[in-house]
N, CA, C and O atoms as a CHARMM CRD file, in Angstrom:
* protein
*
  260
    1    1 MET  N      6.66300  -5.05000   3.54100 PROA 1      0.00000
    2    1 MET  CA     5.94100  -3.84500   4.26800 PROA 1      0.00000
    3    1 MET  C      4.70700  -2.76200   4.12900 PROA 1      0.00000
    4    1 MET  O      3.76100  -3.08800   4.84500 PROA 1      0.00000
    5    2 LYS  N      4.52500  -1.75100   3.50400 PROA 2      0.00000
    6    2 LYS  CA     4.46800  -0.24500   4.18800 PROA 2      0.00000
    7    2 LYS  C      2.79200  -0.35300   4.49200 PROA 2      0.00000
    8    2 LYS  O      2.08900  -1.12900   3.84500 PROA 2      0.00000
    9    3 LYS  N      2.31000   0.42800   5.44300 PROA 3      0.00000
   10    3 LYS  CA     1.56000   0.66900   6.04700 PROA 3      0.00000
   11    3 LYS  C      0.02700   1.47700   4.56900 PROA 3      0.00000
   12    3 LYS  O     -0.18100   2.57000   4.04200 PROA 3      0.00000
   13    4 ASN  N     -0.44900   0.44400   4.53500 PROA 4      0.00000
   14    4 ASN  CA    -1.60100   0.92000   3.64700 PROA 4      0.00000
   15    4 ASN  C     -2.33200   2.38300   4.16700 PROA 4      0.00000
   16    4 ASN  O     -3.07000   2.26800   5.14600 PROA 4      0.00000
   17    5 MET  N     -2.23400   3.23100   3.80000 PROA 5      0.00000
   18    5 MET  CA    -2.57000   4.71700   4.57600 PROA 5      0.00000
   19    5 MET  C     -4.33200   4.56500   4.05900 PROA 5      0.00000
   20    5 MET  O     -5.31600   5.00600   4.65200 PROA 5      0.00000
   21    6 ASP  N     -4.30300   4.15600   3.37700 PROA 6      0.00000
   22    6 ASP  CA    -6.90100   4.44200   2.46800 PROA 6      0.00000
   23    6 ASP  C     -7.41800   3.08400   4.08400 PROA 6      0.00000
   24    6 ASP  O     -8.29400   3.13900   4.94800 PROA 6      0.00000
   25    7 GLY  N     -6.73700   2.44700   3.88600 PROA 7      0.00000
   26    7 GLY  CA    -7.55200   1.22600   5.15100 PROA 7      0.00000
   27    7 GLY  C     -6.60500   0.89600   6.46700 PROA 7      0.00000
   28    7 GLY  O     -5.59600   1.43200   6.92500 PROA 7      0.00000
   29    8 PRO  N     -7.43200  -0.27300   6.86800 PROA 8      0.00000
   30    8 PRO  CA    -6.78500  -0.55600   8.02100 PROA 8      0.00000
   31    8 PRO  C     -5.52700  -1.51500   7.74000 PROA 8      0.00000
   32    8 PRO  O     -4.85700  -1.97800   8.66300 PROA 8      0.00000
   33    9 LYS  N     -5.20600  -1.83000   6.09600 PROA 9      0.00000
   34    9 LYS  CA    -4.65800  -3.19600   6.80100 PROA 9      0.00000
   35    9 LYS  C     -3.23100  -3.01600   5.25700 PROA 9      0.00000
   36    9 LYS  O     -3.34100  -2.77900   4.05400 PROA 9      0.00000
   37   10 TYR  N     -2.18400  -3.25300   6.06500 PROA 10     0.00000
   38   10 TYR  CA    -0.95700  -2.69700   5.55100 PROA 10     0.00000
   39   10 TYR  C     -1.24300  -3.39300   3.78700 PROA 10     0.00000
   40   10 TYR  O     -1.77300  -4.45800   3.47100 PROA 10     0.00000
   41   11 SER  N     -0.67800  -2.34200   2.93700 PROA 11     0.00000
   42   11 SER  CA    -0.13000  -2.75900   1.71500 PROA 11     0.00000
   43   11 SER  C      0.31300  -3.86700   1.48300 PROA 11     0.00000
   44   11 SER  O      0.86900  -4.50500   2.37700 PROA 11     0.00000
   45   12 TRP  N      0.09000  -4.63400  -0.48900 PROA 12     0.00000
   46   12 TRP  CA     1.05200  -5.17400  -0.41500 PROA 12     0.00000
   47   12 TRP  C      1.42200  -5.69100  -1.71600 PROA 12     0.00000
   48   12 TRP  O      0.68500  -5.18100  -2.56000 PROA 12     0.00000
   49   13 SER  N      2.56900  -6.78700  -2.41900 PROA 13     0.00000
   50   13 SER  CA     2.06100  -6.31200  -3.73700 PROA 13     0.00000
   51   13 SER  C      2.42400  -7.83200  -3.94700 PROA 13     0.00000
   52   13 SER  O      3.11000  -8.46100  -3.14100 PROA 13     0.00000
   53   14 GLN  N      1.80400  -8.45900  -5.31600 PROA 14     0.00000
   54   14 GLN  CA     2.13800 -10.16400  -5.26900 PROA 14     0.00000
   55   14 GLN  C      2.27000 -10.24800  -6.47500 PROA 14     0.00000
   56   14 GLN  O      1.49000  -9.80000  -7.31500 PROA 14     0.00000
   57   15 LEU  N      3.78300 -11.12700  -6.76200 PROA 15     0.00000
   58   15 LEU  CA     4.51300 -11.55400  -8.49300 PROA 15     0.00000
   59   15 LEU  C      3.78600 -12.65500  -9.05900 PROA 15     0.00000
   60   15 LEU  O      4.41000 -11.96200  -8.25500 PROA 15     0.00000
   61   16 GLY  N      3.10000 -13.68800  -9.60200 PROA 16     0.00000
   62   16 GLY  CA     3.43900 -14.42000 -10.51900 PROA 16     0.00000
   63   16 GLY  C      3.65600 -14.60200 -11.17900 PROA 16     0.00000
   64   16 GLY  O      4.37700 -13.70900 -11.62500 PROA 16     0.00000
   65   17 LYS  N      3.45100 -15.92500 -12.29500 PROA 17     0.00000
   66   17 LYS  CA     3.82500 -16.27600 -13.68600 PROA 17     0.00000
   67   17 LYS  C      3.58300 -15.33000 -14.12300 PROA 17     0.00000
   68   17 LYS  O      4.38900 -14.65300 -14.76200 PROA 17     0.00000
   69   18 ASP  N      2.47400 -15.04100 -13.91300 PROA 18     0.00000
   70   18 ASP  CA     1.51600 -14.57300 -15.67500 PROA 18     0.00000
   71   18 ASP  C      0.87400 -13.16800 -15.02000 PROA 18     0.00000
   72   18 ASP  O     -0.04700 -12.64100 -15.64400 PROA 18     0.00000
   73   19 TYR  N      1.35100 -12.54100 -13.75400 PROA 19     0.00000
   74   19 TYR  CA     0.41300 -11.12300 -13.17000 PROA 19     0.00000
   75   19 TYR  C      1.33600 -10.56700 -12.80100 PROA 19     0.00000
   76   19 TYR  O      2.55400 -10.55200 -12.97300 PROA 19     0.00000
   77   20 PHE  N     -0.09700  -9.64900 -11.74200 PROA 20     0.00000
   78   20 PHE  CA     0.90800  -8.39500 -10.56700 PROA 20     0.00000
   79   20 PHE  C     -0.22600  -8.67700 -10.16100 PROA 20     0.00000
   80   20 PHE  O     -0.92000  -9.39400 -10.88200 PROA 20     0.00000
   81   21 ARG  N     -0.66800  -8.27700  -9.09400 PROA 21     0.00000
   82   21 ARG  CA    -1.44200  -7.50300  -8.36200 PROA 21     0.00000
   83   21 ARG  C     -0.63800  -6.75700  -6.96600 PROA 21     0.00000
   84   21 ARG  O      0.39100  -7.29700  -6.55900 PROA 21     0.00000
   85   22 GLN  N     -1.11300  -5.61500  -6.33000 PROA 22     0.00000
   86   22 GLN  CA    -1.36600  -4.63400  -5.71700 PROA 22     0.00000
   87   22 GLN  C     -2.58500  -4.02700  -4.92300 PROA 22     0.00000
   88   22 GLN  O     -3.69400  -4.05300  -5.45500 PROA 22     0.00000
   89   23 THR  N     -2.40500  -3.43100  -3.55200 PROA 23     0.00000
   90   23 THR  CA    -3.56000  -2.78700  -3.47000 PROA 23     0.00000
   91   23 THR  C     -3.41000  -1.17700  -3.45500 PROA 23     0.00000
   92   23 THR  O     -2.33500  -0.68500  -3.11400 PROA 23     0.00000
   93   24 HSD  N     -4.07200  -0.68400  -3.68200 PROA 24     0.00000
   94   24 HSD  CA    -3.61200   0.90400  -3.53000 PROA 24     0.00000
   95   24 HSD  C     -4.41600   1.47500  -3.01500 PROA 24     0.00000
   96   24 HSD  O     -5.46900   0.95000  -2.65300 PROA 24     0.00000
   97   25 ILE  N     -3.99800   3.24100  -2.77500 PROA 25     0.00000
   98   25 ILE  CA    -4.62700   4.16500  -2.52600 PROA 25     0.00000
   99   25 ILE  C     -5.24100   4.89300  -3.61000 PROA 25     0.00000
  100   25 ILE  O     -4.60700   5.10700  -4.64300 PROA 25     0.00000
  101   26 ASN  N     -6.64600   5.36300  -3.42400 PROA 26     0.00000
  102   26 ASN  CA    -8.09000   6.28100  -3.34700 PROA 26     0.00000
  103   26 ASN  C     -7.43900   7.50000  -3.60800 PROA 26     0.00000
  104   26 ASN  O     -7.11400   8.12500  -2.59900 PROA 26     0.00000
  105   27 VAL  N     -6.97900   8.33600  -5.41300 PROA 27     0.00000
  106   27 VAL  CA    -6.67100   9.69900  -4.44700 PROA 27     0.00000
  107   27 VAL  C     -7.59500  10.61100  -5.92400 PROA 27     0.00000
  108   27 VAL  O     -7.57200  10.88600  -7.12300 PROA 27     0.00000
  109   28 ASP  N     -8.39000  10.74900  -4.51000 PROA 28     0.00000
  110   28 ASP  CA    -9.98500  11.57300  -5.16900 PROA 28     0.00000
  111   28 ASP  C    -11.09700  12.75500  -4.80800 PROA 28     0.00000
  112   28 ASP  O    -10.88800  13.72200  -5.53900 PROA 28     0.00000
  113   29 GLY  N    -11.72400  12.87900  -4.30100 PROA 29     0.00000
  114   29 GLY  CA   -11.91900  13.87200  -3.83800 PROA 29     0.00000
  115   29 GLY  C    -12.55700  13.64100  -2.85900 PROA 29     0.00000
  116   29 GLY  O    -12.76600  14.66600  -2.21000 PROA 29     0.00000
  117   30 LEU  N    -13.26700  12.13500  -2.14400 PROA 30     0.00000
  118   30 LEU  CA   -13.31100  11.70700  -0.90200 PROA 30     0.00000
  119   30 LEU  C    -12.24300  12.20900   0.05900 PROA 30     0.00000
  120   30 LEU  O    -12.25100  13.15200   0.85000 PROA 30     0.00000
  121   31 ARG  N    -11.01500  10.99600  -0.34500 PROA 31     0.00000
  122   31 ARG  CA    -9.89800  11.60000   0.38300 PROA 31     0.00000
  123   31 ARG  C     -9.56400  12.86700   0.44400 PROA 31     0.00000
  124   31 ARG  O     -9.93200  13.38300   1.49900 PROA 31     0.00000
  125   32 MET  N     -9.00000  13.58600  -0.28800 PROA 32     0.00000
  126   32 MET  CA    -8.83800  15.53200  -0.35700 PROA 32     0.00000
  127   32 MET  C     -9.85300  15.63100   0.29800 PROA 32     0.00000
  128   32 MET  O     -9.36900  15.73300   1.42500 PROA 32     0.00000
  129   33 ARG  N    -11.45000  15.69900   0.48900 PROA 33     0.00000
  130   33 ARG  CA   -12.06000  16.54200   1.74000 PROA 33     0.00000
  131   33 ARG  C    -11.92200  16.07800   3.15400 PROA 33     0.00000
  132   33 ARG  O    -12.36400  16.75500   4.08300 PROA 33     0.00000
  133   34 GLU  N    -11.25900  14.82200   3.35000 PROA 34     0.00000
  134   34 GLU  CA   -11.12600  14.15000   4.62900 PROA 34     0.00000
  135   34 GLU  C     -9.71700  14.65000   4.51900 PROA 34     0.00000
  136   34 GLU  O     -9.09500  13.83700   5.20300 PROA 34     0.00000
  137   35 ALA  N     -8.74100  15.63900   3.98800 PROA 35     0.00000
  138   35 ALA  CA    -7.48600  15.42800   4.11400 PROA 35     0.00000
  139   35 ALA  C     -7.80100  16.86600   4.75400 PROA 35     0.00000
  140   35 ALA  O     -7.41700  17.05000   5.90900 PROA 35     0.00000
  141   36 LEU  N     -8.53500  17.99100   4.01900 PROA 36     0.00000
  142   36 LEU  CA    -8.82400  19.18200   4.32600 PROA 36     0.00000
  143   36 LEU  C     -9.40600  19.99500   5.52100 PROA 36     0.00000
  144   36 LEU  O     -9.20400  21.12700   5.95900 PROA 36     0.00000
  145   37 THR  N    -10.72800  18.28300   6.09300 PROA 37     0.00000
  146   37 THR  CA   -11.81400  18.14400   7.18200 PROA 37     0.00000
  147   37 THR  C    -10.73100  18.18500   8.46900 PROA 37     0.00000
  148   37 THR  O    -10.69000  18.87800   9.48600 PROA 37     0.00000
  149   38 GLY  N     -9.84100  17.07600   7.92100 PROA 38     0.00000
  150   38 GLY  CA    -8.49700  17.01200   9.09200 PROA 38     0.00000
  151   38 GLY  C     -8.57400  16.12500   9.67500 PROA 38     0.00000
  152   38 GLY  O     -7.99800  15.87900  10.73600 PROA 38     0.00000
  153   39 GLU  N    -10.02300  14.83700   8.51000 PROA 39     0.00000
  154   39 GLU  CA   -10.24000  13.45100   9.11300 PROA 39     0.00000
  155   39 GLU  C     -9.82400  12.56900   9.23000 PROA 39     0.00000
  156   39 GLU  O     -9.94600  11.73500  10.12700 PROA 39     0.00000
  157   40 LYS  N     -8.79700  12.59200   7.64700 PROA 40     0.00000
  158   40 LYS  CA    -7.53700  11.64100   7.37900 PROA 40     0.00000
  159   40 LYS  C     -7.05100  12.38200   6.45400 PROA 40     0.00000
  160   40 LYS  O     -7.62100  13.10500   5.63700 PROA 40     0.00000
  161   41 ASP  N     -5.59600  12.09000   6.68300 PROA 41     0.00000
  162   41 ASP  CA    -5.19100  12.43100   5.51800 PROA 41     0.00000
  163   41 ASP  C     -3.69300  11.21600   4.92500 PROA 41     0.00000
  164   41 ASP  O     -2.70100  10.74600   5.48300 PROA 41     0.00000
  165   42 VAL  N     -4.13100  11.15300   3.91500 PROA 42     0.00000
  166   42 VAL  CA    -4.02100   9.89400   2.76600 PROA 42     0.00000
  167   42 VAL  C     -2.69600  10.43500   1.70100 PROA 42     0.00000
  168   42 VAL  O     -1.56100  10.06400   1.40300 PROA 42     0.00000
  169   43 LEU  N     -3.53600  11.41500   1.40100 PROA 43     0.00000
  170   43 LEU  CA    -3.26300  12.25300   0.34700 PROA 43     0.00000
  171   43 LEU  C     -0.97700  12.66800   0.51400 PROA 43     0.00000
  172   43 LEU  O     -0.04500  12.32900  -0.21500 PROA 43     0.00000
  173   44 VAL  N     -1.02200  13.37800   1.63200 PROA 44     0.00000
  174   44 VAL  CA     0.62500  14.08700   1.86000 PROA 44     0.00000
  175   44 VAL  C      1.06300  13.03700   1.94900 PROA 44     0.00000
  176   44 VAL  O      1.17100  12.88900   3.16600 PROA 44     0.00000
  177   45 GLN  N      1.49100  11.95100   1.37200 PROA 45     0.00000
  178   45 GLN  CA     2.91200  11.75100   0.70600 PROA 45     0.00000
  179   45 GLN  C      2.21400  12.04600  -0.91000 PROA 45     0.00000
  180   45 GLN  O      2.50500  11.02100  -1.52700 PROA 45     0.00000
  181   46 PHE  N      1.73000  12.62100  -1.50100 PROA 46     0.00000
  182   46 PHE  CA     1.09900  12.91100  -3.07100 PROA 46     0.00000
  183   46 PHE  C      1.48100  14.11600  -2.67400 PROA 46     0.00000
  184   46 PHE  O      2.67300  14.25900  -2.40200 PROA 46     0.00000
  185   47 PHE  N      0.69100  15.10600  -2.56400 PROA 47     0.00000
  186   47 PHE  CA     0.88300  16.67500  -2.12800 PROA 47     0.00000
  187   47 PHE  C     -0.32700  17.27800  -1.35700 PROA 47     0.00000
  188   47 PHE  O     -1.20400  16.72300  -0.69500 PROA 47     0.00000
  189   48 ASP  N     -0.13000  18.42300  -1.61100 PROA 48     0.00000
  190   48 ASP  CA    -0.51000  19.40600  -0.23200 PROA 48     0.00000
  191   48 ASP  C     -1.94400  19.66700  -0.58900 PROA 48     0.00000
  192   48 ASP  O     -2.09100  19.99200  -1.76700 PROA 48     0.00000
  193   49 GLY  N     -3.19000  19.60000   0.22800 PROA 49     0.00000
  194   49 GLY  CA    -4.38100  19.32900  -0.21800 PROA 49     0.00000
  195   49 GLY  C     -4.63700  21.37700  -0.13700 PROA 49     0.00000
  196   49 GLY  O     -5.14600  22.12400  -0.97200 PROA 49     0.00000
  197   50 GLU  N     -4.07300  21.66000   1.12400 PROA 50     0.00000
  198   50 GLU  CA    -4.48100  22.83000   1.37400 PROA 50     0.00000
  199   50 GLU  C     -3.90000  23.45900  -0.12800 PROA 50     0.00000
  200   50 GLU  O     -4.81700  23.79800  -0.87600 PROA 50     0.00000
  201   51 ILE  N     -2.26200  23.70000  -0.77000 PROA 51     0.00000
  202   51 ILE  CA    -2.60600  23.84300  -2.02200 PROA 51     0.00000
  203   51 ILE  C     -2.73500  23.67400  -2.91100 PROA 51     0.00000
  204   51 ILE  O     -2.07700  24.35200  -3.70100 PROA 51     0.00000
  205   52 VAL  N     -3.58300  22.74900  -3.38500 PROA 52     0.00000
  206   52 VAL  CA    -4.25300  21.86900  -4.71800 PROA 52     0.00000
  207   52 VAL  C     -6.02500  22.64200  -4.27000 PROA 52     0.00000
  208   52 VAL  O     -6.35800  23.67000  -4.85900 PROA 52     0.00000
  209   53 PHE  N     -6.69600  22.19300  -3.53400 PROA 53     0.00000
  210   53 PHE  CA    -7.47000  22.65900  -3.28300 PROA 53     0.00000
  211   53 PHE  C     -7.82100  24.21000  -3.99700 PROA 53     0.00000
  212   53 PHE  O     -6.83300  24.93900  -4.08600 PROA 53     0.00000
  213   54 ASP  N     -9.00600  24.72900  -4.46500 PROA 54     0.00000
  214   54 ASP  CA    -9.32700  25.66600  -5.00300 PROA 54     0.00000
  215   54 ASP  C    -10.48900  26.22000  -4.16200 PROA 54     0.00000
  216   54 ASP  O    -11.48300  26.00600  -4.85500 PROA 54     0.00000
  217   55 SER  N    -10.84100  26.77100  -3.12100 PROA 55     0.00000
  218   55 SER  CA   -11.38700  27.94000  -2.60000 PROA 55     0.00000
  219   55 SER  C    -12.52100  28.08600  -3.34300 PROA 55     0.00000
  220   55 SER  O    -13.65200  27.66000  -3.11000 PROA 55     0.00000
  221   56 THR  N    -11.86600  29.11300  -4.80700 PROA 56     0.00000
  222   56 THR  CA   -12.81100  30.06100  -5.80200 PROA 56     0.00000
  223   56 THR  C    -13.42700  29.46600  -5.55500 PROA 56     0.00000
  224   56 THR  O    -14.30300  29.98900  -4.86700 PROA 56     0.00000
  225   57 ARG  N    -13.52900  28.65800  -5.68700 PROA 57     0.00000
  226   57 ARG  CA   -14.76400  27.82900  -6.79800 PROA 57     0.00000
  227   57 ARG  C    -16.06500  27.71400  -5.84200 PROA 57     0.00000
  228   57 ARG  O    -16.22600  27.68200  -4.62200 PROA 57     0.00000
  229   58 PRO  N    -16.93900  27.66600  -6.99800 PROA 58     0.00000
  230   58 PRO  CA   -18.72100  28.66800  -5.95900 PROA 58     0.00000
  231   58 PRO  C    -18.63100  27.14400  -5.17100 PROA 58     0.00000
  232   58 PRO  O    -18.18900  27.65700  -4.14300 PROA 58     0.00000
  233   59 THR  N    -18.68000  25.96400  -4.88800 PROA 59     0.00000
  234   59 THR  CA   -19.33000  24.70300  -4.11000 PROA 59     0.00000
  235   59 THR  C    -18.64900  24.61500  -2.89400 PROA 59     0.00000
  236   59 THR  O    -18.95500  24.35600  -1.73000 PROA 59     0.00000
  237   60 ALA  N    -17.06500  25.06900  -3.85500 PROA 60     0.00000
  238   60 ALA  CA   -16.02900  24.43200  -2.20600 PROA 60     0.00000
  239   60 ALA  C    -16.14500  24.96200  -0.72600 PROA 60     0.00000
  240   60 ALA  O    -15.15100  25.04900  -0.00500 PROA 60     0.00000
  241   61 LYS  N    -17.08800  25.22200  -0.41800 PROA 61     0.00000
  242   61 LYS  CA   -17.02400  25.38300   0.77200 PROA 61     0.00000
  243   61 LYS  C    -18.11700  24.70300   0.85800 PROA 61     0.00000
  244   61 LYS  O    -18.41000  24.99300   2.01700 PROA 61     0.00000
  245   62 LEU  N    -19.40400  23.63200   0.31300 PROA 62     0.00000
  246   62 LEU  CA   -19.82700  23.04600   0.52400 PROA 62     0.00000
  247   62 LEU  C    -19.18200  21.63900   0.80300 PROA 62     0.00000
  248   62 LEU  O    -19.65200  20.67900   1.41300 PROA 62     0.00000
  249   63 LEU  N    -17.65500  21.83800   0.01700 PROA 63     0.00000
  250   63 LEU  CA   -17.11600  20.10000  -0.32800 PROA 63     0.00000
  251   63 LEU  C    -16.38300  20.11000   1.53600 PROA 63     0.00000
  252   63 LEU  O    -16.65600  19.04800   2.09500 PROA 63     0.00000
  253   64 ILE  N    -15.59300  21.07200   2.41900 PROA 64     0.00000
  254   64 ILE  CA   -15.12900  20.98700   2.92800 PROA 64     0.00000
  255   64 ILE  C    -16.46700  21.31300   4.60500 PROA 64     0.00000
  256   64 ILE  O    -15.92000  21.89100   5.54400 PROA 64     0.00000
  257   65 HSD  N    -17.55200  21.04700   4.75500 PROA 65     0.00000
  258   65 HSD  CA   -18.71600  21.83000   5.73400 PROA 65     0.00000
  259   65 HSD  C    -19.44300  20.57400   6.17800 PROA 65     0.00000
  260   65 HSD  O    -20.40900  20.65500   6.93700 PROA 65     0.00000
């Protein structure tokens, strides 16, 4: 069982006869903002937010302040 970095609980998966369920980590703009502001960095296992974020976008500064 690995730590679910998107929340306080551990990630899990469950395989049944006719189904498979598992937790997930959101990879979205909210998580990107948290990574850029240093609040939380759940995306580090996927990519470096500093490299991916386009700071030249007109509204970029609004997202990280």
